[in-house]
Amino acid sequence: MYYVDSHCHIEDKAFNKVRDSLIKEDLKIITSGVGLGGIKRALECYEKYNIYLTLGFHPADVKADDKIIDRCYNIIKENRDKILAVGEIGMDIKRENYERQKEVFLKFMNLAIEINKPIVLHARGFEEELFKLSETKAMFHCYSGSLELAKDIGESGNLISLSTLVCFSSHHKKLAEKLDIDYLTTETDSPYLSPIKGEKNKPENVKLVVRELAKLKEMDEEEVKDIIYKNTSKFFGRWL
Ligand SMILES: [Zn+2]
């Protein structure tokens, strides 16, 4: 079976010179194109490589004109057959415009419901609020909320994504150790959240997340890899 990077951005311009080298045979990549430029670049990557796709609108960009947001909305709708989910979408406590973030999130969540897809959530600081607001199943990308809430989220059929932060953050190590492995998937959010100082993150670093998870759970790495692959495929409703 395969390693899974459930959330990354291989369409990011930071990868322009090395993109081909990110693709590996033993690794399933789900790239997340956000915003007008990101969505277009991610669709190009989808056509070029054997990868999976989610498309969304990032809460950091909600200052954008309604026309831009509507164009993203329409492109996602037109490409519904190519995507696994709508995302990342959500809210971020470190950004302003609470009401606007909520309005844009609801718009895209309702689109996901309309086209019958799950959502991929960016929920920094708003984990509980977004859990309550979500009316479709959600993958919480780079989950950083509390352990108690994570248990509720997992029990309700959602997926908690552990990022490369687990390689160095004690809070994320605790989540990895205590949560039922059936609630979990793995991601890098590359080119962000690098576990290696001075290097850009890349999808194959998801192996470090699996290794850390195996260590914390005192399980075999291969077994963890297979469970994560199954969890993720089940969540998206197809074998990756
Ligand atoms: Zn991301």
PDB file of C-alpha atoms and ligand atoms in Angstrom:
ATOM      1  CA  MET A   1       0.000   0.000   0.000  1.00  0.00           C
ATOM      2  CA  TYR A   2       0.876   3.659  -0.108  1.00  0.00           C
ATOM      3  CA  TYR A   3       1.861   6.600   2.026  1.00  0.00           C
ATOM      4  CA  VAL A   4      -0.724   9.386   1.812  1.00  0.00           C
ATOM      5  CA  ASP A   5      -0.084  13.109   1.918  1.00  0.00           C
ATOM      6  CA  SER A   6      -3.693  14.170   2.458  1.00  0.00           C
ATOM      7  CA  HIS A   7      -2.995  17.873   2.201  1.00  0.00           C
ATOM      8  CA  CYS A   8      -0.230  19.778   0.448  1.00  0.00           C
ATOM      9  CA  HIS A   9       0.256  22.434  -2.221  1.00  0.00           C
ATOM     10  CA  ILE A  10       2.441  21.038  -4.987  1.00  0.00           C
ATOM     11  CA  GLU A  11       1.088  23.749  -7.312  1.00  0.00           C
ATOM     12  CA  ASP A  12       2.774  26.354  -5.089  1.00  0.00           C
ATOM     13  CA  LYS A  13       5.203  28.536  -7.021  1.00  0.00           C
ATOM     14  CA  ALA A  14       7.893  27.558  -4.502  1.00  0.00           C
ATOM     15  CA  PHE A  15       7.984  24.168  -6.285  1.00  0.00           C
ATOM     16  CA  ASN A  16       8.249  25.502  -9.842  1.00  0.00           C
ATOM     17  CA  LYS A  17      11.764  24.166 -10.416  1.00  0.00           C
ATOM     18  CA  VAL A  18      11.455  20.843  -8.589  1.00  0.00           C
ATOM     19  CA  ARG A  19       7.815  19.817  -9.035  1.00  0.00           C
ATOM     20  CA  ASP A  20       8.508  16.658 -11.076  1.00  0.00           C
ATOM     21  CA  SER A  21      10.758  15.333  -8.303  1.00  0.00           C
ATOM     22  CA  LEU A  22       7.926  15.498  -5.714  1.00  0.00           C
ATOM     23  CA  ILE A  23       6.029  12.632  -7.357  1.00  0.00           C
ATOM     24  CA  LYS A  24       6.907   9.199  -5.890  1.00  0.00           C
ATOM     25  CA  GLU A  25       5.541   5.770  -6.704  1.00  0.00           C
ATOM     26  CA  ASP A  26       4.800   4.759  -3.133  1.00  0.00           C
ATOM     27  CA  LEU A  27       3.091   8.046  -2.261  1.00  0.00           C
ATOM     28  CA  LYS A  28      -0.453   9.292  -2.894  1.00  0.00           C
ATOM     29  CA  ILE A  29      -0.603  13.082  -3.070  1.00  0.00           C
ATOM     30  CA  ILE A  30      -3.733  15.169  -2.523  1.00  0.00           C
ATOM     31  CA  THR A  31      -2.942  18.726  -3.501  1.00  0.00           C
ATOM     32  CA  SER A  32      -5.129  21.597  -2.363  1.00  0.00           C
ATOM     33  CA  GLY A  33      -5.500  24.497  -4.782  1.00  0.00           C
ATOM     34  CA  VAL A  34      -6.835  27.675  -3.183  1.00  0.00           C
ATOM     35  CA  GLY A  35      -7.710  31.055  -4.664  1.00  0.00           C
ATOM     36  CA  LEU A  36      -7.963  31.820  -8.360  1.00  0.00           C
ATOM     37  CA  GLY A  37      -4.265  31.322  -9.202  1.00  0.00           C
ATOM     38  CA  GLY A  38      -3.893  28.299  -6.931  1.00  0.00           C
ATOM     39  CA  ILE A  39      -6.990  26.615  -8.352  1.00  0.00           C
ATOM     40  CA  LYS A  40      -5.761  27.058 -11.930  1.00  0.00           C
ATOM     41  CA  ARG A  41      -2.248  25.806 -11.114  1.00  0.00           C
ATOM     42  CA  ALA A  42      -3.616  22.827  -9.163  1.00  0.00           C
ATOM     43  CA  LEU A  43      -5.844  21.857 -12.106  1.00  0.00           C
ATOM     44  CA  GLU A  44      -2.758  21.936 -14.358  1.00  0.00           C
ATOM     45  CA  CYS A  45      -0.915  19.661 -11.925  1.00  0.00           C
ATOM     46  CA  TYR A  46      -3.906  17.332 -11.865  1.00  0.00           C
ATOM     47  CA  GLU A  47      -3.772  17.006 -15.662  1.00  0.00           C
ATOM     48  CA  LYS A  48      -0.014  16.450 -15.665  1.00  0.00           C
ATOM     49  CA  TYR A  49       0.563  14.102 -12.742  1.00  0.00           C
ATOM     50  CA  ASN A  50      -1.100  11.083 -11.222  1.00  0.00           C
ATOM     51  CA  ILE A  51      -2.364  12.952  -8.137  1.00  0.00           C
ATOM     52  CA  TYR A  52      -5.609  13.823  -6.350  1.00  0.00           C
ATOM     53  CA  LEU A  53      -7.197  17.215  -6.005  1.00  0.00           C
ATOM     54  CA  THR A  54      -9.189  19.394  -3.656  1.00  0.00           C
ATOM     55  CA  LEU A  55     -10.117  22.980  -4.553  1.00  0.00           C
ATOM     56  CA  GLY A  56     -11.123  25.733  -2.183  1.00  0.00           C
ATOM     57  CA  PHE A  57     -10.795  29.265  -0.889  1.00  0.00           C
ATOM     58  CA  HIS A  58      -8.444  30.114   1.973  1.00  0.00           C
ATOM     59  CA  PRO A  59      -9.731  32.208   4.913  1.00  0.00           C
ATOM     60  CA  ALA A  60      -6.623  34.401   4.617  1.00  0.00           C
ATOM     61  CA  ASP A  61      -7.921  35.648   1.257  1.00  0.00           C
ATOM     62  CA  VAL A  62     -11.468  36.712   2.140  1.00  0.00           C
ATOM     63  CA  LYS A  63     -10.587  40.380   1.539  1.00  0.00           C
ATOM     64  CA  ALA A  64     -10.940  39.532  -2.149  1.00  0.00           C
ATOM     65  CA  ASP A  65     -13.670  41.007  -4.290  1.00  0.00           C
ATOM     66  CA  ASP A  66     -16.916  39.040  -4.530  1.00  0.00           C
ATOM     67  CA  LYS A  67     -16.295  38.635  -8.259  1.00  0.00           C
ATOM     68  CA  ILE A  68     -13.066  36.707  -7.605  1.00  0.00           C
ATOM     69  CA  ILE A  69     -14.748  34.542  -4.987  1.00  0.00           C
ATOM     70  CA  ASP A  70     -17.603  33.794  -7.399  1.00  0.00           C
ATOM     71  CA  ARG A  71     -15.138  32.823 -10.131  1.00  0.00           C
ATOM     72  CA  CYS A  72     -13.458  30.351  -7.754  1.00  0.00           C
ATOM     73  CA  TYR A  73     -16.876  29.018  -6.777  1.00  0.00           C
ATOM     74  CA  ASN A  74     -17.850  28.481 -10.418  1.00  0.00           C
ATOM     75  CA  ILE A  75     -14.553  26.811 -11.398  1.00  0.00           C
ATOM     76  CA  ILE A  76     -14.893  24.384  -8.474  1.00  0.00           C
ATOM     77  CA  LYS A  77     -18.451  23.590  -9.472  1.00  0.00           C
ATOM     78  CA  GLU A  78     -17.457  23.009 -13.111  1.00  0.00           C
ATOM     79  CA  ASN A  79     -14.634  20.688 -12.045  1.00  0.00           C
ATOM     80  CA  ARG A  80     -16.624  18.729  -9.496  1.00  0.00           C
ATOM     81  CA  ASP A  81     -15.758  15.412 -11.187  1.00  0.00           C
ATOM     82  CA  LYS A  82     -12.032  16.027 -10.704  1.00  0.00           C
ATOM     83  CA  ILE A  83     -12.047  16.824  -6.994  1.00  0.00           C
ATOM     84  CA  LEU A  84     -12.152  14.662  -3.887  1.00  0.00           C
ATOM     85  CA  ALA A  85     -13.410  17.502  -1.702  1.00  0.00           C
ATOM     86  CA  VAL A  86     -13.985  21.244  -1.434  1.00  0.00           C
ATOM     87  CA  GLY A  87     -11.074  22.750   0.485  1.00  0.00           C
ATOM     88  CA  GLU A  88      -9.208  24.026   2.059  1.00  0.00           C
ATOM     89  CA  ILE A  89     -11.884  26.348   3.334  1.00  0.00           C
ATOM     90  CA  GLY A  90     -12.568  27.549   6.855  1.00  0.00           C
ATOM     91  CA  MET A  91     -11.696  30.233   9.368  1.00  0.00           C
ATOM     92  CA  ASP A  92      -8.496  31.395  11.062  1.00  0.00           C
ATOM     93  CA  ILE A  93      -8.386  33.160  14.425  1.00  0.00           C
ATOM     94  CA  LYS A  94      -5.182  34.984  13.483  1.00  0.00           C
ATOM     95  CA  ARG A  95      -6.965  36.797  10.661  1.00  0.00           C
ATOM     96  CA  GLU A  96      -9.424  39.695  10.884  1.00  0.00           C
ATOM     97  CA  ASN A  97     -12.909  39.877   9.340  1.00  0.00           C
ATOM     98  CA  TYR A  98     -14.648  37.226  11.428  1.00  0.00           C
ATOM     99  CA  GLU A  99     -18.051  37.818   9.786  1.00  0.00           C
ATOM    100  CA  ARG A 100     -16.630  37.810   6.281  1.00  0.00           C
ATOM    101  CA  GLN A 101     -14.644  34.623   6.954  1.00  0.00           C
ATOM    102  CA  LYS A 102     -17.799  32.936   8.177  1.00  0.00           C
ATOM    103  CA  GLU A 103     -19.835  34.106   5.187  1.00  0.00           C
ATOM    104  CA  VAL A 104     -17.242  32.832   2.685  1.00  0.00           C
ATOM    105  CA  PHE A 105     -16.827  29.547   4.554  1.00  0.00           C
ATOM    106  CA  LEU A 106     -20.596  28.926   4.507  1.00  0.00           C
ATOM    107  CA  LYS A 107     -20.768  29.703   0.798  1.00  0.00           C
ATOM    108  CA  PHE A 108     -18.187  27.029  -0.032  1.00  0.00           C
ATOM    109  CA  MET A 109     -19.511  24.531   2.504  1.00  0.00           C
ATOM    110  CA  ASN A 110     -22.939  24.814   0.873  1.00  0.00           C
ATOM    111  CA  LEU A 111     -21.315  24.251  -2.510  1.00  0.00           C
ATOM    112  CA  ALA A 112     -19.748  21.045  -1.142  1.00  0.00           C
ATOM    113  CA  ILE A 113     -23.170  19.872   0.022  1.00  0.00           C
ATOM    114  CA  GLU A 114     -24.675  20.728  -3.355  1.00  0.00           C
ATOM    115  CA  ILE A 115     -22.057  18.739  -5.284  1.00  0.00           C
ATOM    116  CA  ASN A 116     -22.005  15.972  -2.683  1.00  0.00           C
ATOM    117  CA  LYS A 117     -18.382  16.243  -1.524  1.00  0.00           C
ATOM    118  CA  PRO A 118     -16.729  16.361   1.875  1.00  0.00           C
ATOM    119  CA  ILE A 119     -14.792  19.461   2.940  1.00  0.00           C
ATOM    120  CA  VAL A 120     -11.179  20.016   3.949  1.00  0.00           C
ATOM    121  CA  LEU A 121     -11.063  22.493   6.815  1.00  0.00           C
ATOM    122  CA  HIS A 122      -8.499  25.076   7.805  1.00  0.00           C
ATOM    123  CA  ALA A 123      -9.723  25.661  11.345  1.00  0.00           C
ATOM    124  CA  ARG A 124      -6.928  27.342  13.286  1.00  0.00           C
ATOM    125  CA  GLY A 125      -8.424  28.611  16.548  1.00  0.00           C
ATOM    126  CA  PHE A 126     -11.970  27.925  15.322  1.00  0.00           C
ATOM    127  CA  GLU A 127     -11.964  24.124  15.552  1.00  0.00           C
ATOM    128  CA  GLU A 128     -15.043  23.950  17.770  1.00  0.00           C
ATOM    129  CA  GLU A 129     -17.004  26.583  15.871  1.00  0.00           C
ATOM    130  CA  LEU A 130     -16.325  24.949  12.500  1.00  0.00           C
ATOM    131  CA  PHE A 131     -17.190  21.519  13.869  1.00  0.00           C
ATOM    132  CA  LYS A 132     -20.577  22.937  14.876  1.00  0.00           C
ATOM    133  CA  LEU A 133     -21.097  24.854  11.621  1.00  0.00           C
ATOM    134  CA  SER A 134     -20.175  21.974   9.297  1.00  0.00           C
ATOM    135  CA  GLU A 135     -23.144  20.148   7.857  1.00  0.00           C
ATOM    136  CA  THR A 136     -21.098  17.686   5.835  1.00  0.00           C
ATOM    137  CA  LYS A 137     -18.195  15.447   6.779  1.00  0.00           C
ATOM    138  CA  ALA A 138     -14.903  17.225   7.176  1.00  0.00           C
ATOM    139  CA  MET A 139     -11.198  16.529   7.205  1.00  0.00           C
ATOM    140  CA  PHE A 140      -9.593  18.853   9.755  1.00  0.00           C
ATOM    141  CA  HIS A 141      -6.308  19.703   8.033  1.00  0.00           C
ATOM    142  CA  CYS A 142      -3.347  20.235  10.383  1.00  0.00           C
ATOM    143  CA  TYR A 143      -5.584  19.821  13.424  1.00  0.00           C
ATOM    144  CA  SER A 144      -4.253  21.771  16.399  1.00  0.00           C
ATOM    145  CA  GLY A 145      -7.265  21.923  18.749  1.00  0.00           C
ATOM    146  CA  SER A 146      -7.894  20.072  21.979  1.00  0.00           C
ATOM    147  CA  LEU A 147      -7.797  16.319  22.499  1.00  0.00           C
ATOM    148  CA  GLU A 148     -11.388  16.246  23.823  1.00  0.00           C
ATOM    149  CA  LEU A 149     -12.784  18.011  20.777  1.00  0.00           C
ATOM    150  CA  ALA A 150     -10.716  15.783  18.469  1.00  0.00           C
ATOM    151  CA  LYS A 151     -12.396  12.723  19.990  1.00  0.00           C
ATOM    152  CA  ASP A 152     -15.861  14.200  19.266  1.00  0.00           C
ATOM    153  CA  ILE A 153     -14.795  15.116  15.747  1.00  0.00           C
ATOM    154  CA  GLY A 154     -13.506  11.606  15.066  1.00  0.00           C
ATOM    155  CA  GLU A 155     -16.518   9.879  16.605  1.00  0.00           C
ATOM    156  CA  SER A 156     -18.796  11.847  14.255  1.00  0.00           C
ATOM    157  CA  GLY A 157     -17.209  10.347  11.145  1.00  0.00           C
ATOM    158  CA  ASN A 158     -14.773  13.142  10.371  1.00  0.00           C
ATOM    159  CA  LEU A 159     -11.044  12.835   9.795  1.00  0.00           C
ATOM    160  CA  ILE A 160      -8.247  14.474  11.791  1.00  0.00           C
ATOM    161  CA  SER A 161      -5.137  15.211   9.767  1.00  0.00           C
ATOM    162  CA  LEU A 162      -1.798  15.111  11.560  1.00  0.00           C
ATOM    163  CA  SER A 163       0.859  17.217   9.916  1.00  0.00           C
ATOM    164  CA  THR A 164       4.650  17.247  10.046  1.00  0.00           C
ATOM    165  CA  LEU A 165       4.221  19.436  13.157  1.00  0.00           C
ATOM    166  CA  VAL A 166       4.025  16.116  15.027  1.00  0.00           C
ATOM    167  CA  CYS A 167       7.774  15.746  14.470  1.00  0.00           C
ATOM    168  CA  PHE A 168       8.527  18.575  16.896  1.00  0.00           C
ATOM    169  CA  SER A 169       5.383  19.790  18.716  1.00  0.00           C
ATOM    170  CA  SER A 170       4.497  18.238  22.064  1.00  0.00           C
ATOM    171  CA  HIS A 171       0.781  19.096  21.673  1.00  0.00           C
ATOM    172  CA  HIS A 172       0.626  17.255  18.349  1.00  0.00           C
ATOM    173  CA  LYS A 173       2.560  14.315  19.786  1.00  0.00           C
ATOM    174  CA  LYS A 174      -0.049  14.074  22.542  1.00  0.00           C
ATOM    175  CA  LEU A 175      -2.888  14.103  19.977  1.00  0.00           C
ATOM    176  CA  ALA A 176      -1.134  11.394  17.954  1.00  0.00           C
ATOM    177  CA  GLU A 177      -0.568   9.235  21.006  1.00  0.00           C
ATOM    178  CA  LYS A 178      -4.068   9.502  22.511  1.00  0.00           C
ATOM    179  CA  LEU A 179      -6.399   9.565  19.507  1.00  0.00           C
ATOM    180  CA  ASP A 180      -7.869   6.416  18.022  1.00  0.00           C
ATOM    181  CA  ILE A 181      -5.808   5.728  14.895  1.00  0.00           C
ATOM    182  CA  ASP A 182      -9.009   5.172  12.894  1.00  0.00           C
ATOM    183  CA  TYR A 183      -9.708   8.910  13.168  1.00  0.00           C
ATOM    184  CA  LEU A 184      -6.373   9.895  11.646  1.00  0.00           C
ATOM    185  CA  THR A 185      -4.721  10.732   8.369  1.00  0.00           C
ATOM    186  CA  THR A 186      -1.318  12.265   7.585  1.00  0.00           C
ATOM    187  CA  GLU A 187      -0.200  15.369   5.702  1.00  0.00           C
ATOM    188  CA  THR A 188       2.708  17.718   5.133  1.00  0.00           C
ATOM    189  CA  ASP A 189       0.973  20.999   4.096  1.00  0.00           C
ATOM    190  CA  SER A 190       4.137  21.417   2.003  1.00  0.00           C
ATOM    191  CA  PRO A 191       5.818  23.706   1.122  1.00  0.00           C
ATOM    192  CA  TYR A 192       4.868  24.873   4.649  1.00  0.00           C
ATOM    193  CA  LEU A 193       5.471  23.286   8.082  1.00  0.00           C
ATOM    194  CA  SER A 194       8.858  21.775   7.281  1.00  0.00           C
ATOM    195  CA  PRO A 195      10.122  19.287   9.881  1.00  0.00           C
ATOM    196  CA  ILE A 196      13.692  19.943   8.693  1.00  0.00           C
ATOM    197  CA  LYS A 197      15.346  23.290   9.485  1.00  0.00           C
ATOM    198  CA  GLY A 198      16.354  25.309   6.441  1.00  0.00           C
ATOM    199  CA  GLU A 199      14.488  23.068   3.969  1.00  0.00           C
ATOM    200  CA  LYS A 200      11.149  23.481   2.238  1.00  0.00           C
ATOM    201  CA  ASN A 201       8.680  20.787   3.219  1.00  0.00           C
ATOM    202  CA  LYS A 202       7.780  18.185   0.557  1.00  0.00           C
ATOM    203  CA  PRO A 203       5.123  15.452   0.267  1.00  0.00           C
ATOM    204  CA  GLU A 204       7.509  12.533   0.863  1.00  0.00           C
ATOM    205  CA  ASN A 205       8.158  13.931   4.370  1.00  0.00           C
ATOM    206  CA  VAL A 206       4.792  12.420   5.245  1.00  0.00           C
ATOM    207  CA  LYS A 207       6.885   9.305   5.951  1.00  0.00           C
ATOM    208  CA  LEU A 208       8.268  11.155   8.979  1.00  0.00           C
ATOM    209  CA  VAL A 209       4.708  11.653  10.252  1.00  0.00           C
ATOM    210  CA  VAL A 210       4.003   7.928   9.868  1.00  0.00           C
ATOM    211  CA  ARG A 211       7.280   7.078  11.620  1.00  0.00           C
ATOM    212  CA  GLU A 212       6.494   9.412  14.523  1.00  0.00           C
ATOM    213  CA  LEU A 213       2.957   8.059  14.808  1.00  0.00           C
ATOM    214  CA  ALA A 214       4.251   4.473  14.857  1.00  0.00           C
ATOM    215  CA  LYS A 215       6.738   5.391  17.577  1.00  0.00           C
ATOM    216  CA  LEU A 216       4.114   7.128  19.741  1.00  0.00           C
ATOM    217  CA  LYS A 217       1.593   4.321  19.332  1.00  0.00           C
ATOM    218  CA  GLU A 218       4.219   1.584  19.639  1.00  0.00           C
ATOM    219  CA  MET A 219       3.036   0.104  16.367  1.00  0.00           C
ATOM    220  CA  ASP A 220       4.765  -1.179  13.277  1.00  0.00           C
ATOM    221  CA  GLU A 221       5.403   1.528  10.659  1.00  0.00           C
ATOM    222  CA  GLU A 222       4.003  -0.576   7.808  1.00  0.00           C
ATOM    223  CA  GLU A 223       0.828  -1.216   9.770  1.00  0.00           C
ATOM    224  CA  VAL A 224       0.370   2.499  10.509  1.00  0.00           C
ATOM    225  CA  LYS A 225       0.941   3.308   6.838  1.00  0.00           C
ATOM    226  CA  ASP A 226      -1.738   0.797   5.758  1.00  0.00           C
ATOM    227  CA  ILE A 227      -4.306   2.007   8.313  1.00  0.00           C
ATOM    228  CA  ILE A 228      -3.802   5.643   7.262  1.00  0.00           C
ATOM    229  CA  TYR A 229      -4.225   4.683   3.605  1.00  0.00           C
ATOM    230  CA  LYS A 230      -7.456   2.848   4.408  1.00  0.00           C
ATOM    231  CA  ASN A 231      -8.824   5.634   6.649  1.00  0.00           C
ATOM    232  CA  THR A 232      -8.179   8.241   3.984  1.00  0.00           C
ATOM    233  CA  SER A 233      -9.649   6.194   1.136  1.00  0.00           C
ATOM    234  CA  LYS A 234     -12.724   5.459   3.220  1.00  0.00           C
ATOM    235  CA  PHE A 235     -13.215   9.118   4.078  1.00  0.00           C
ATOM    236  CA  PHE A 236     -13.036  10.245   0.435  1.00  0.00           C
ATOM    237  CA  GLY A 237     -15.227   7.356  -0.666  1.00  0.00           C
ATOM    238  CA  ARG A 238     -12.750   5.730  -3.083  1.00  0.00           C
ATOM    239  CA  TRP A 239      -9.462   3.824  -3.143  1.00  0.00           C
ATOM    240  CA  LEU A 240      -6.672   6.306  -3.710  1.00  0.00           C
TER     241      LEU A 240
HETATM  242 ZN    ZN B   1      -2.694  24.089   3.325  1.00  0.00          ZN
END
